[in-house]
Tab-separated table of C-alpha atoms in Angstrom:
chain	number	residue	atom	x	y	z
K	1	UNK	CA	-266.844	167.195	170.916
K	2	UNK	CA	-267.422	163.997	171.790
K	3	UNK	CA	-266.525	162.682	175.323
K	4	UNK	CA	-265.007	158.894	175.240
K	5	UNK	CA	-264.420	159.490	179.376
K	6	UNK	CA	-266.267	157.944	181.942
K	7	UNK	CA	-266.822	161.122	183.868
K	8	UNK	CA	-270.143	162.236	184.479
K	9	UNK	CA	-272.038	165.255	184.392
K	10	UNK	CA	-274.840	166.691	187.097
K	11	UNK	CA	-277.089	169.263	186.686
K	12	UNK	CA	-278.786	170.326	189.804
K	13	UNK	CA	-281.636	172.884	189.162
K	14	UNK	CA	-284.183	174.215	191.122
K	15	UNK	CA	-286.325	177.588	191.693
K	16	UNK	CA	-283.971	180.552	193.326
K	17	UNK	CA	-283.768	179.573	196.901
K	18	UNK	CA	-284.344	176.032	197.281
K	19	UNK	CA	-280.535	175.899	197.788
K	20	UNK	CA	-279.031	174.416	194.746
K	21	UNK	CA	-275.405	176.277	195.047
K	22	UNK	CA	-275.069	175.167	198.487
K	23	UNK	CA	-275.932	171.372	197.836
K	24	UNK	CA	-273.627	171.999	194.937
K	25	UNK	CA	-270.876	172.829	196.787
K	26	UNK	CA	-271.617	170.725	199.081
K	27	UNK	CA	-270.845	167.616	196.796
K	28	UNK	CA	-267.639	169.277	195.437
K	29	UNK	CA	-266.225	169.552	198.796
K	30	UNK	CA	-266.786	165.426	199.329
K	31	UNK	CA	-266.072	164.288	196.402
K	32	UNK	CA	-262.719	165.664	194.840
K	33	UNK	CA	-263.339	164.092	191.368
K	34	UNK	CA	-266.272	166.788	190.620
K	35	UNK	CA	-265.848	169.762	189.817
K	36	UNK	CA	-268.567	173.006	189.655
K	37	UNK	CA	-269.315	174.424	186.097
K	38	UNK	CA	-268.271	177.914	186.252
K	39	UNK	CA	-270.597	180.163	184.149
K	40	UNK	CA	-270.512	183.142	182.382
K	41	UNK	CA	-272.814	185.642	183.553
K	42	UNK	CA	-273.489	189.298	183.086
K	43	UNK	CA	-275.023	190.064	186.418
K	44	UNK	CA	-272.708	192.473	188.609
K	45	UNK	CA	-270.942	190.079	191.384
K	46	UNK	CA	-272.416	189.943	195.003
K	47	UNK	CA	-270.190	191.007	197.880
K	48	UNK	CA	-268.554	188.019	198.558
K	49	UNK	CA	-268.214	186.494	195.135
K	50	UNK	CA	-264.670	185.859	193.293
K	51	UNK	CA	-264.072	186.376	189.359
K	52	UNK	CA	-263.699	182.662	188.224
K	53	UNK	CA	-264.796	181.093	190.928
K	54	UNK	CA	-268.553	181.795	191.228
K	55	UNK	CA	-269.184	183.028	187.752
K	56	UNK	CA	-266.966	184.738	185.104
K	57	UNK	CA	-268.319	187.880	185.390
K	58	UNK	CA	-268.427	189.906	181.428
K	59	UNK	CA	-270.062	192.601	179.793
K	60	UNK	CA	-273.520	191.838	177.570
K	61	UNK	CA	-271.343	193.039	174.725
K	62	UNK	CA	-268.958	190.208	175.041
K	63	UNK	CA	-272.018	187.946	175.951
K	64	UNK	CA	-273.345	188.406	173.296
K	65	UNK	CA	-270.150	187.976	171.171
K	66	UNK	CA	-270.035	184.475	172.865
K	67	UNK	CA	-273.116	183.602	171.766
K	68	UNK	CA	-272.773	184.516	168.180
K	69	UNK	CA	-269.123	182.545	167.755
K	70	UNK	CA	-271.111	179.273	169.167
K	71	UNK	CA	-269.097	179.127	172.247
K	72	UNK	CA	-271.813	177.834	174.612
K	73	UNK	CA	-273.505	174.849	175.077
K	74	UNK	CA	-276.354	176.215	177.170
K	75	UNK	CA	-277.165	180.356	177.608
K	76	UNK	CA	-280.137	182.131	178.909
K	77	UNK	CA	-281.752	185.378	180.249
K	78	UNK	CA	-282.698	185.182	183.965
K	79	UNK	CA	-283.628	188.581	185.655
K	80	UNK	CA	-282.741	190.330	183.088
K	81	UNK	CA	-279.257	189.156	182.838
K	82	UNK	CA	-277.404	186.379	180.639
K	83	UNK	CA	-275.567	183.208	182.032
K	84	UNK	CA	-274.162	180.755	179.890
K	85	UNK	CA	-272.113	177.664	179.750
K	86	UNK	CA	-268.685	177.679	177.789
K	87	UNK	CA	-268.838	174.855	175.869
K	88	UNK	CA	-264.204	174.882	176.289
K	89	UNK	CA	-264.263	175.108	179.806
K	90	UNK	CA	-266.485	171.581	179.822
K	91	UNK	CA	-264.851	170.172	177.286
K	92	UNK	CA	-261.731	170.436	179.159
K	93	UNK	CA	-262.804	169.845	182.211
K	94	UNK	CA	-264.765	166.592	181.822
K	95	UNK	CA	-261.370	164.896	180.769
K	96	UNK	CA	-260.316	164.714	184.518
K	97	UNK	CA	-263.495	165.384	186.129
K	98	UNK	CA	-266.997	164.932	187.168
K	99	UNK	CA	-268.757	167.867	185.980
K	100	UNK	CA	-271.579	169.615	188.596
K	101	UNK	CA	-273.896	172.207	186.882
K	102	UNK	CA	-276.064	174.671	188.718
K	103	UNK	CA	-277.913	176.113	185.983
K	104	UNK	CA	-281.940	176.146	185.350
K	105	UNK	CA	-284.391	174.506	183.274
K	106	UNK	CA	-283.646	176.713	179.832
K	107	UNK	CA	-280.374	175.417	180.582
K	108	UNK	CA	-280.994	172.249	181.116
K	109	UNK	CA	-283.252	172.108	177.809
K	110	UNK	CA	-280.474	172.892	175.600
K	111	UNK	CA	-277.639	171.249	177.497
K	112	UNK	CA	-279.921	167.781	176.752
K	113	UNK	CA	-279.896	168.276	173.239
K	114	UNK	CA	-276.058	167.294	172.917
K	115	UNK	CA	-276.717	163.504	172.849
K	116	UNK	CA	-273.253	163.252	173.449
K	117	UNK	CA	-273.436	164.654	176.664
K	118	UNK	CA	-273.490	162.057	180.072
K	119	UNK	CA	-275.848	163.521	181.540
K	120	UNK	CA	-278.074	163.363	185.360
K	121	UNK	CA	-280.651	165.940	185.743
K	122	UNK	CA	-282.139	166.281	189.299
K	123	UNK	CA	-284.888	168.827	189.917
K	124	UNK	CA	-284.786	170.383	193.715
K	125	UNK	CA	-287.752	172.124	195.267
K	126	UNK	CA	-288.979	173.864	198.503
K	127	UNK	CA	-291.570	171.836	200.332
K	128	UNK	CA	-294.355	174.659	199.750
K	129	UNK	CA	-294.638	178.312	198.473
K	130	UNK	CA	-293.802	179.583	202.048
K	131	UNK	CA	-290.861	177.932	202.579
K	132	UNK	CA	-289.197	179.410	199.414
K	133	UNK	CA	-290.531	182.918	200.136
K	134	UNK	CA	-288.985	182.828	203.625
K	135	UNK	CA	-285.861	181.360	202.122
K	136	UNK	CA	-285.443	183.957	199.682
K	137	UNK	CA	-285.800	186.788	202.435
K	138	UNK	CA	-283.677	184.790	205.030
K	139	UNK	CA	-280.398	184.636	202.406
K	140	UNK	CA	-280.075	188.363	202.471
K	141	UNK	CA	-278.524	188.290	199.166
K	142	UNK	CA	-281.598	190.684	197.218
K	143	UNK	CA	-283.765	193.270	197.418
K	144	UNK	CA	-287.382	192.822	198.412
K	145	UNK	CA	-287.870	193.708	194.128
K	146	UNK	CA	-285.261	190.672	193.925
K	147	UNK	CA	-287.090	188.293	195.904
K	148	UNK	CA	-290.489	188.892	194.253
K	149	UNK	CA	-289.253	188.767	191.042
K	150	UNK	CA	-287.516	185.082	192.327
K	151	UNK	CA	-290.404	184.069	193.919
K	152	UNK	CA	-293.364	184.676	191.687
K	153	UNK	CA	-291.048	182.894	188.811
K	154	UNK	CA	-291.674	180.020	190.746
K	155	UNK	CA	-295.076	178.831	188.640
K	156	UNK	CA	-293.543	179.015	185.675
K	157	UNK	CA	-290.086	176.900	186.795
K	158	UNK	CA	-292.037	174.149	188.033
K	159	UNK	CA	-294.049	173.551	185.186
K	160	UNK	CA	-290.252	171.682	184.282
K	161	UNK	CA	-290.084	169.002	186.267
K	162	UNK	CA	-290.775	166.368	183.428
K	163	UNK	CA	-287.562	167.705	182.049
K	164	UNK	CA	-285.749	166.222	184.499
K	165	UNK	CA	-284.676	162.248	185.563
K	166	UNK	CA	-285.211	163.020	190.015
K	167	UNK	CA	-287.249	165.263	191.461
K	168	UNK	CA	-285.733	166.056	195.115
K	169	UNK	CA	-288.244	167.837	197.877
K	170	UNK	CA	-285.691	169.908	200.319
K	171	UNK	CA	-286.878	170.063	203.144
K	172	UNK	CA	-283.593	169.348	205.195
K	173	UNK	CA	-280.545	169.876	203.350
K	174	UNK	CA	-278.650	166.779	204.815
K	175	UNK	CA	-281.054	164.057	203.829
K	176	UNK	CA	-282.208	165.813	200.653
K	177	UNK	CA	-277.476	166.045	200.148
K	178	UNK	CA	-277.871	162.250	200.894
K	179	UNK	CA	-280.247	161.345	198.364
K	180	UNK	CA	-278.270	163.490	195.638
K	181	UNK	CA	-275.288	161.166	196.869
K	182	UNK	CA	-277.272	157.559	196.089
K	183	UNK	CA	-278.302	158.796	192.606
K	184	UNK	CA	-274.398	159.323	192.047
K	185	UNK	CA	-273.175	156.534	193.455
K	186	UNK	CA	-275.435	154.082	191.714
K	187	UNK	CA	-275.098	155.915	188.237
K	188	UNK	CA	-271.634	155.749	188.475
K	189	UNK	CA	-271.726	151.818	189.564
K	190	UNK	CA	-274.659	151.152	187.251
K	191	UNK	CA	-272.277	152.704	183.916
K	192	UNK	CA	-268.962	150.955	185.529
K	193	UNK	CA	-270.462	147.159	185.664
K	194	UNK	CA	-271.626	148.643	181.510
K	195	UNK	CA	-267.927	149.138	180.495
């Protein structure tokens, strides 16, 4: 499909932990005209998360299903589990909105490869190895098998970062939410004064 809007699309990324989802929402809650790409995922929901909201939650069978009608523009394997990008819920939602993905570098790869696609990347990492561990532990959200798995991906995410149009260090979330928020602004300005 090709987009004639003038609504953009965001793809935040980073290693687990560097806190991607929250900057994420962050912007969401600011701006009114983005909006979060829900994925699919096959992981089993956390606690606290909400069918729809954080992730539409489905079986690998029907993942899979997904993936062999062509119905997403980006999918991958994380963990051991699937997420993937529906390729209809973008398509409709970029009509009215700025689009906000949280997705990783695999993602990211394929999601680039539709040239019709407006698209920011901006790469967020921890300021050191440390930092991210004790992130990881401090969120509470996985086991100690969880974190390590997270956490010694870490290498292999990085080696990404050319991938990407900004790299962002976080080490405070404010500044590193303000910085997100110039890139924005000035894209958006820079493609208005274009039309």
């Amino acid at each position: 499909m090709v987009h004639d809007t003038k609504n953009i699309m965001v793809i935040l990324s980073s290693p687990s932990g560097v806190g991607k989802t929250t900057l994420t929402k962050k912007i969401q809650q600011k701006y009114n005209t983005f909006s979060i790409s829900v994925s699919h995922t096959t992981r089993k929901p956390r606690p606290n998360e909400v069918d729809g909201v954080d992730y539409f939650f489905t079986s690998e069978t029907n993942f899979k299903k997904l993936i062999n009608n062509g119905k997403f523009y980006e999918y991958a394997r994380i963990f051991g589990n699937y997420y993937g990008t529906c390729k209809d819920n973008v398509d409709r939602l970029i009509k009215t909105k700025d689009i906000l993905f949280d997705i990783d570098w695999q993602g990211t790869k394929q999601l680039s490869k539709f040239k019709n696609l407006d698209l920011i990347k901006i790469y967020l990492v921890a300021p050191n190895r440390e930092e991210l561990k004790n992130r990881l532990i401090k969120r509470n959200q996985d086991s100690k098998d969880e974190v390590d798995k997270r956490y010694s991906s870490f290498e292999s995410d990085v080696m990404h970062w050319n991938d990407y149009d900004y790299i962002i260090i976080n080490e405070n979330l404010d500044h590193c939410f303000r910085q997100i928020e110039k890139i924005i602004l000035d894209y958006k300005k820079k493609s208005l004064s274009l039309n």
